[in-house]
mmCIF file of C-alpha atoms in Angstrom:
data_model
loop_
_atom_site.group_PDB
_atom_site.id
_atom_site.type_symbol
_atom_site.label_atom_id
_atom_site.label_comp_id
_atom_site.label_asym_id
_atom_site.label_seq_id
_atom_site.Cartn_x
_atom_site.Cartn_y
_atom_site.Cartn_z
ATOM 1 C CA UNK A 22 -3.152 14.599 -10.796
ATOM 2 C CA UNK A 23 -3.896 12.597 -7.515
ATOM 3 C CA UNK A 24 -1.913 14.214 -4.516
ATOM 4 C CA UNK A 25 -2.853 12.631 -1.085
ATOM 5 C CA UNK A 26 -2.220 15.153 2.128
ATOM 6 C CA UNK A 27 -2.553 13.454 5.603
ATOM 7 C CA UNK A 28 -2.741 15.443 8.812
ATOM 8 C CA UNK A 29 -1.228 15.325 11.195
ATOM 9 C CA UNK A 30 1.860 13.045 10.725
ATOM 10 C CA UNK A 31 2.472 11.699 14.199
ATOM 11 C CA UNK A 32 0.523 11.927 16.921
ATOM 12 C CA UNK A 33 0.851 10.582 20.532
ATOM 13 C CA UNK A 34 -2.177 9.957 23.059
ATOM 14 C CA UNK A 35 -2.859 8.558 26.365
ATOM 15 C CA UNK A 36 -4.270 5.285 26.216
ATOM 16 C CA UNK A 37 -8.686 5.118 26.010
ATOM 17 C CA UNK A 38 -8.824 8.283 23.833
ATOM 18 C CA UNK A 39 -10.712 9.054 21.347
ATOM 19 C CA UNK A 40 -8.898 10.257 17.937
ATOM 20 C CA UNK A 41 -9.251 11.604 14.840
ATOM 21 C CA UNK A 42 -7.306 10.973 11.663
ATOM 22 C CA UNK A 43 -7.355 13.135 8.496
ATOM 23 C CA UNK A 44 -6.849 12.510 5.094
ATOM 24 C CA UNK A 45 -7.433 14.610 1.773
ATOM 25 C CA UNK A 46 -7.324 14.456 -1.702
ATOM 26 C CA UNK A 47 -7.207 16.966 -4.808
ATOM 27 C CA UNK A 48 -8.970 15.178 -7.106
ATOM 28 C CA UNK A 49 -12.808 14.168 -6.136
ATOM 29 C CA UNK A 50 -13.163 11.652 -9.184
ATOM 30 C CA UNK A 51 -12.199 8.464 -6.919
ATOM 31 C CA UNK A 52 -13.812 5.064 -7.259
ATOM 32 C CA UNK A 53 -13.344 4.710 -3.540
ATOM 33 C CA UNK A 54 -10.907 5.353 -0.720
ATOM 34 C CA UNK A 55 -9.125 2.943 1.846
ATOM 35 C CA UNK A 56 -7.746 2.753 5.265
ATOM 36 C CA UNK A 57 -4.436 0.576 6.172
ATOM 37 C CA UNK A 58 -2.553 -0.164 8.761
ATOM 38 C CA UNK A 59 1.309 -0.470 9.246
ATOM 39 C CA UNK A 60 3.339 -1.916 11.405
ATOM 40 C CA UNK A 61 7.428 -1.348 11.541
ATOM 41 C CA UNK A 62 9.213 -2.970 8.854
ATOM 42 C CA UNK A 63 5.939 -4.860 8.244
ATOM 43 C CA UNK A 64 3.666 -4.855 5.028
ATOM 44 C CA UNK A 65 0.671 -3.095 4.447
ATOM 45 C CA UNK A 66 -3.179 -4.689 6.601
ATOM 46 C CA UNK A 67 -6.790 -2.734 5.092
ATOM 47 C CA UNK A 68 -8.701 -1.435 7.868
ATOM 48 C CA UNK A 69 -12.211 -0.444 5.941
ATOM 49 C CA UNK A 70 -13.142 0.247 2.304
ATOM 50 C CA UNK A 71 -14.837 3.316 1.674
ATOM 51 C CA UNK A 72 -16.999 3.436 -1.868
ATOM 52 C CA UNK A 73 -17.690 6.801 -3.511
ATOM 53 C CA UNK A 74 -21.470 6.092 -3.188
ATOM 54 C CA UNK A 75 -20.778 5.385 0.393
ATOM 55 C CA UNK A 76 -20.568 8.076 3.687
ATOM 56 C CA UNK A 77 -19.020 5.980 6.210
ATOM 57 C CA UNK A 78 -17.598 2.399 7.219
ATOM 58 C CA UNK A 79 -17.568 0.827 10.594
ATOM 59 C CA UNK A 80 -15.213 -2.418 11.719
ATOM 60 C CA UNK A 81 -15.300 -2.261 15.553
ATOM 61 C CA UNK A 82 -13.299 0.426 17.302
ATOM 62 C CA UNK A 83 -12.876 2.065 14.150
ATOM 63 C CA UNK A 84 -15.591 4.265 12.019
ATOM 64 C CA UNK A 85 -14.164 5.938 8.330
ATOM 65 C CA UNK A 86 -16.297 8.968 6.866
ATOM 66 C CA UNK A 87 -16.394 10.164 3.351
ATOM 67 C CA UNK A 88 -16.955 13.577 1.711
ATOM 68 C CA UNK A 89 -16.358 13.019 -1.823
ATOM 69 C CA UNK A 90 -17.294 16.676 -2.792
ATOM 70 C CA UNK A 91 -15.094 18.361 -0.359
ATOM 71 C CA UNK A 92 -12.038 16.124 -1.052
ATOM 72 C CA UNK A 93 -11.751 14.771 2.886
ATOM 73 C CA UNK A 94 -11.565 11.213 4.977
ATOM 74 C CA UNK A 95 -11.696 10.968 8.583
ATOM 75 C CA UNK A 96 -10.635 7.876 10.251
ATOM 76 C CA UNK A 97 -11.524 7.564 13.804
ATOM 77 C CA UNK A 98 -10.946 5.250 16.777
ATOM 78 C CA UNK A 99 -12.594 4.802 19.873
ATOM 79 C CA UNK A 100 -11.139 4.302 23.473
ATOM 80 C CA UNK A 101 -7.287 3.648 21.984
ATOM 81 C CA UNK A 102 -5.327 0.996 23.241
ATOM 82 C CA UNK A 103 -1.338 1.114 23.292
ATOM 83 C CA UNK A 104 -1.803 -1.803 20.015
ATOM 84 C CA UNK A 105 -3.270 0.903 18.182
ATOM 85 C CA UNK A 106 0.120 2.394 17.849
ATOM 86 C CA UNK A 107 1.628 2.146 14.031
ATOM 87 C CA UNK A 108 1.577 4.314 10.900
ATOM 88 C CA UNK A 109 -2.279 4.629 9.607
ATOM 89 C CA UNK A 110 -2.081 5.208 5.556
ATOM 90 C CA UNK A 111 -4.909 6.597 3.379
ATOM 91 C CA UNK A 112 -4.947 5.384 -0.358
ATOM 92 C CA UNK A 113 -7.702 6.514 -2.914
ATOM 93 C CA UNK A 114 -8.371 4.824 -6.214
ATOM 94 C CA UNK A 115 -8.791 6.767 -9.096
ATOM 95 C CA UNK A 116 -11.106 6.982 -12.017
ATOM 96 C CA UNK A 117 -8.823 7.306 -15.058
ATOM 97 C CA UNK A 118 -5.681 4.381 -13.616
ATOM 98 C CA UNK A 119 -6.981 0.812 -13.324
ATOM 99 C CA UNK A 120 -6.291 -0.267 -10.209
ATOM 100 C CA UNK A 121 -4.004 2.472 -9.721
ATOM 101 C CA UNK A 122 -3.673 3.885 -5.634
ATOM 102 C CA UNK A 123 -2.208 6.851 -4.431
ATOM 103 C CA UNK A 124 -1.220 7.186 -1.225
ATOM 104 C CA UNK A 125 -1.001 9.405 1.467
ATOM 105 C CA UNK A 126 2.512 9.937 3.586
ATOM 106 C CA UNK A 127 0.561 8.255 6.514
ATOM 107 C CA UNK A 128 -0.359 9.121 10.165
ATOM 108 C CA UNK A 129 2.175 7.926 12.998
ATOM 109 C CA UNK A 130 0.162 6.732 16.024
ATOM 110 C CA UNK A 131 1.610 6.445 19.577
ATOM 111 C CA UNK A 132 -0.842 5.271 22.236
ATOM 112 C CA UNK A 133 1.352 5.188 25.611
ATOM 113 C CA UNK A 134 -0.078 2.976 28.535
ATOM 114 C CA UNK B 6 -2.468 -12.248 7.241
ATOM 115 C CA UNK B 7 -0.290 -15.793 5.366
ATOM 116 C CA UNK B 8 -2.611 -15.001 1.842
ATOM 117 C CA UNK B 9 0.030 -12.946 0.099
ATOM 118 C CA UNK B 10 3.747 -14.530 0.751
ATOM 119 C CA UNK B 11 6.746 -12.952 -0.605
ATOM 120 C CA UNK B 12 10.559 -13.999 -0.698
ATOM 121 C CA UNK B 13 13.343 -13.058 0.128
ATOM 122 C CA UNK B 14 12.115 -10.826 3.214
ATOM 123 C CA UNK B 15 15.601 -8.842 2.891
ATOM 124 C CA UNK B 16 17.995 -9.165 0.062
ATOM 125 C CA UNK B 17 21.481 -7.208 -0.474
ATOM 126 C CA UNK B 18 22.825 -7.208 -3.211
ATOM 127 C CA UNK B 19 25.606 -5.063 -5.615
ATOM 128 C CA UNK B 20 24.918 -2.828 -8.623
ATOM 129 C CA UNK B 21 26.044 -4.782 -10.979
ATOM 130 C CA UNK B 22 23.764 -8.130 -9.684
ATOM 131 C CA UNK B 23 21.052 -9.666 -10.627
ATOM 132 C CA UNK B 24 18.306 -10.491 -8.392
ATOM 133 C CA UNK B 25 14.320 -11.429 -8.411
ATOM 134 C CA UNK B 26 12.056 -11.406 -5.718
ATOM 135 C CA UNK B 27 8.842 -13.448 -5.474
ATOM 136 C CA UNK B 28 5.243 -13.047 -4.849
ATOM 137 C CA UNK B 29 2.525 -15.212 -4.200
ATOM 138 C CA UNK B 30 -1.004 -14.939 -3.000
ATOM 139 C CA UNK B 31 -3.096 -18.083 -2.252
ATOM 140 C CA UNK B 32 -6.403 -15.731 -2.188
ATOM 141 C CA UNK B 33 -7.703 -16.958 -6.126
ATOM 142 C CA UNK B 34 -7.773 -13.124 -6.393
ATOM 143 C CA UNK B 35 -7.661 -11.805 -10.571
ATOM 144 C CA UNK B 36 -5.246 -9.368 -10.026
ATOM 145 C CA UNK B 37 -1.760 -8.261 -8.489
ATOM 146 C CA UNK B 38 0.828 -5.120 -7.631
ATOM 147 C CA UNK B 39 4.313 -4.414 -6.724
ATOM 148 C CA UNK B 40 4.823 -1.316 -4.564
ATOM 149 C CA UNK B 41 7.699 0.930 -3.813
ATOM 150 C CA UNK B 42 8.074 2.470 -0.248
ATOM 151 C CA UNK B 43 10.900 4.345 0.431
ATOM 152 C CA UNK B 44 11.679 6.646 3.274
ATOM 153 C CA UNK B 45 10.240 9.878 3.859
ATOM 154 C CA UNK B 46 8.289 9.186 0.149
ATOM 155 C CA UNK B 47 4.353 8.072 0.074
ATOM 156 C CA UNK B 48 3.745 4.281 -1.343
ATOM 157 C CA UNK B 49 4.384 4.266 -5.170
ATOM 158 C CA UNK B 50 2.615 1.516 -7.317
ATOM 159 C CA UNK B 51 5.071 0.542 -9.907
ATOM 160 C CA UNK B 52 3.620 -2.435 -11.506
ATOM 161 C CA UNK B 53 -0.062 -3.928 -12.436
ATOM 162 C CA UNK B 54 -1.708 -7.291 -13.309
ATOM 163 C CA UNK B 55 -4.553 -8.374 -14.135
ATOM 164 C CA UNK B 56 -5.357 -11.456 -15.371
ATOM 165 C CA UNK B 57 -1.625 -11.998 -15.757
ATOM 166 C CA UNK B 58 -1.872 -9.372 -18.338
ATOM 167 C CA UNK B 59 0.258 -5.854 -17.860
ATOM 168 C CA UNK B 60 -2.285 -3.598 -17.443
ATOM 169 C CA UNK B 61 0.039 -0.519 -15.630
ATOM 170 C CA UNK B 62 3.454 0.842 -15.681
ATOM 171 C CA UNK B 63 3.925 3.484 -13.146
ATOM 172 C CA UNK B 64 6.814 5.168 -14.812
ATOM 173 C CA UNK B 65 9.492 2.928 -13.945
ATOM 174 C CA UNK B 66 12.668 2.225 -15.155
ATOM 175 C CA UNK B 67 13.852 -0.875 -17.264
ATOM 176 C CA UNK B 68 15.537 -2.170 -14.729
ATOM 177 C CA UNK B 69 12.848 -3.420 -13.084
ATOM 178 C CA UNK B 70 11.503 -5.936 -14.508
ATOM 179 C CA UNK B 71 8.196 -7.458 -14.010
ATOM 180 C CA UNK B 72 7.089 -11.143 -14.404
ATOM 181 C CA UNK B 73 3.829 -13.150 -13.670
ATOM 182 C CA UNK B 74 3.201 -15.881 -15.103
ATOM 183 C CA UNK B 75 0.034 -17.077 -13.441
ATOM 184 C CA UNK B 76 -2.350 -15.848 -11.760
ATOM 185 C CA UNK B 77 -0.533 -16.526 -7.921
ATOM 186 C CA UNK B 78 2.993 -15.639 -8.525
ATOM 187 C CA UNK B 79 4.422 -12.603 -9.822
ATOM 188 C CA UNK B 80 7.623 -11.646 -9.740
ATOM 189 C CA UNK B 81 10.204 -8.879 -10.333
ATOM 190 C CA UNK B 82 13.439 -9.316 -11.974
ATOM 191 C CA UNK B 83 16.553 -6.535 -10.504
ATOM 192 C CA UNK B 84 19.396 -5.849 -12.372
ATOM 193 C CA UNK B 85 21.885 -3.394 -12.221
ATOM 194 C CA UNK B 86 20.470 -1.331 -9.466
ATOM 195 C CA UNK B 87 20.854 1.779 -8.216
ATOM 196 C CA UNK B 88 21.666 2.563 -4.205
ATOM 197 C CA UNK B 89 18.718 4.878 -4.745
ATOM 198 C CA UNK B 90 16.364 1.837 -4.926
ATOM 199 C CA UNK B 91 17.319 0.578 -1.694
ATOM 200 C CA UNK B 92 13.737 0.528 -0.581
ATOM 201 C CA UNK B 93 10.796 -2.136 0.551
ATOM 202 C CA UNK B 94 9.061 -3.623 -2.019
ATOM 203 C CA UNK B 95 5.713 -5.161 -1.254
ATOM 204 C CA UNK B 96 3.760 -7.368 -3.507
ATOM 205 C CA UNK B 97 -0.376 -6.858 -3.372
ATOM 206 C CA UNK B 98 -2.987 -8.459 -4.640
ATOM 207 C CA UNK B 99 -6.773 -8.322 -4.962
ATOM 208 C CA UNK B 100 -10.170 -10.310 -6.324
ATOM 209 C CA UNK B 101 -10.424 -7.014 -9.031
ATOM 210 C CA UNK B 102 -8.481 -3.801 -10.122
ATOM 211 C CA UNK B 103 -10.910 -2.080 -7.489
ATOM 212 C CA UNK B 104 -11.383 -4.355 -5.042
ATOM 213 C CA UNK B 105 -9.764 -4.136 -1.345
ATOM 214 C CA UNK B 106 -5.822 -5.259 -1.881
ATOM 215 C CA UNK B 107 -4.142 -7.325 0.291
ATOM 216 C CA UNK B 108 -0.562 -6.677 1.341
ATOM 217 C CA UNK B 109 2.927 -8.972 1.778
ATOM 218 C CA UNK B 110 5.585 -8.898 4.353
ATOM 219 C CA UNK B 111 7.196 -6.687 2.307
ATOM 220 C CA UNK B 112 11.097 -7.516 0.797
ATOM 221 C CA UNK B 113 13.315 -4.642 2.611
ATOM 222 C CA UNK B 114 16.518 -4.008 -0.551
ATOM 223 C CA UNK B 115 19.943 -2.295 0.318
ATOM 224 C CA UNK B 116 21.777 -2.337 -2.984
ATOM 225 C CA UNK B 117 25.645 -0.881 -1.841
#
């Protein structure tokens, strides 16, 4: 059974810092990995999707990497801003269940001015 | 994002009530999903529909009954729920089952 772990559970940084969020998964047989952002009481917004054959994806100040063999992904946020404050969720699409995403618990990020 | 809408946004119901949650996607996607998000637990997949056919039922109790009348609409019919079913219920859609998923804003359900 796939398990996804995110570290740290919470992170508080001053504005302008570069930061790294970590995600690990137990079964390396994945189709892709997605990073989402969730604001309090809201739905999820997809940030980046990395296919299993890719090593990284970039969108603006966000960069996500994938090391499938070691079961790890990182989300790098450059020059953080207060508007980046949210919960960041990592999810993997596995090889045995059709369309099933397995989510981590999330990292709660607070960027203070 | 207004591509995926959910109604109602908030719902309070008693354990003997019957209610339905509605999801509509305007993105032309072929796959739709129901997820449950409880406090202190990871998001859990409940059901997957592809081209209006249910392809995944993630061991969900029968008091939750999904319906997908067409590729744009997805319902979750609720009956005789328990207080532990209180959660945020999220709908999502994607072009295909392994593509990026787009989420609605969710329905906050409280069961008394």
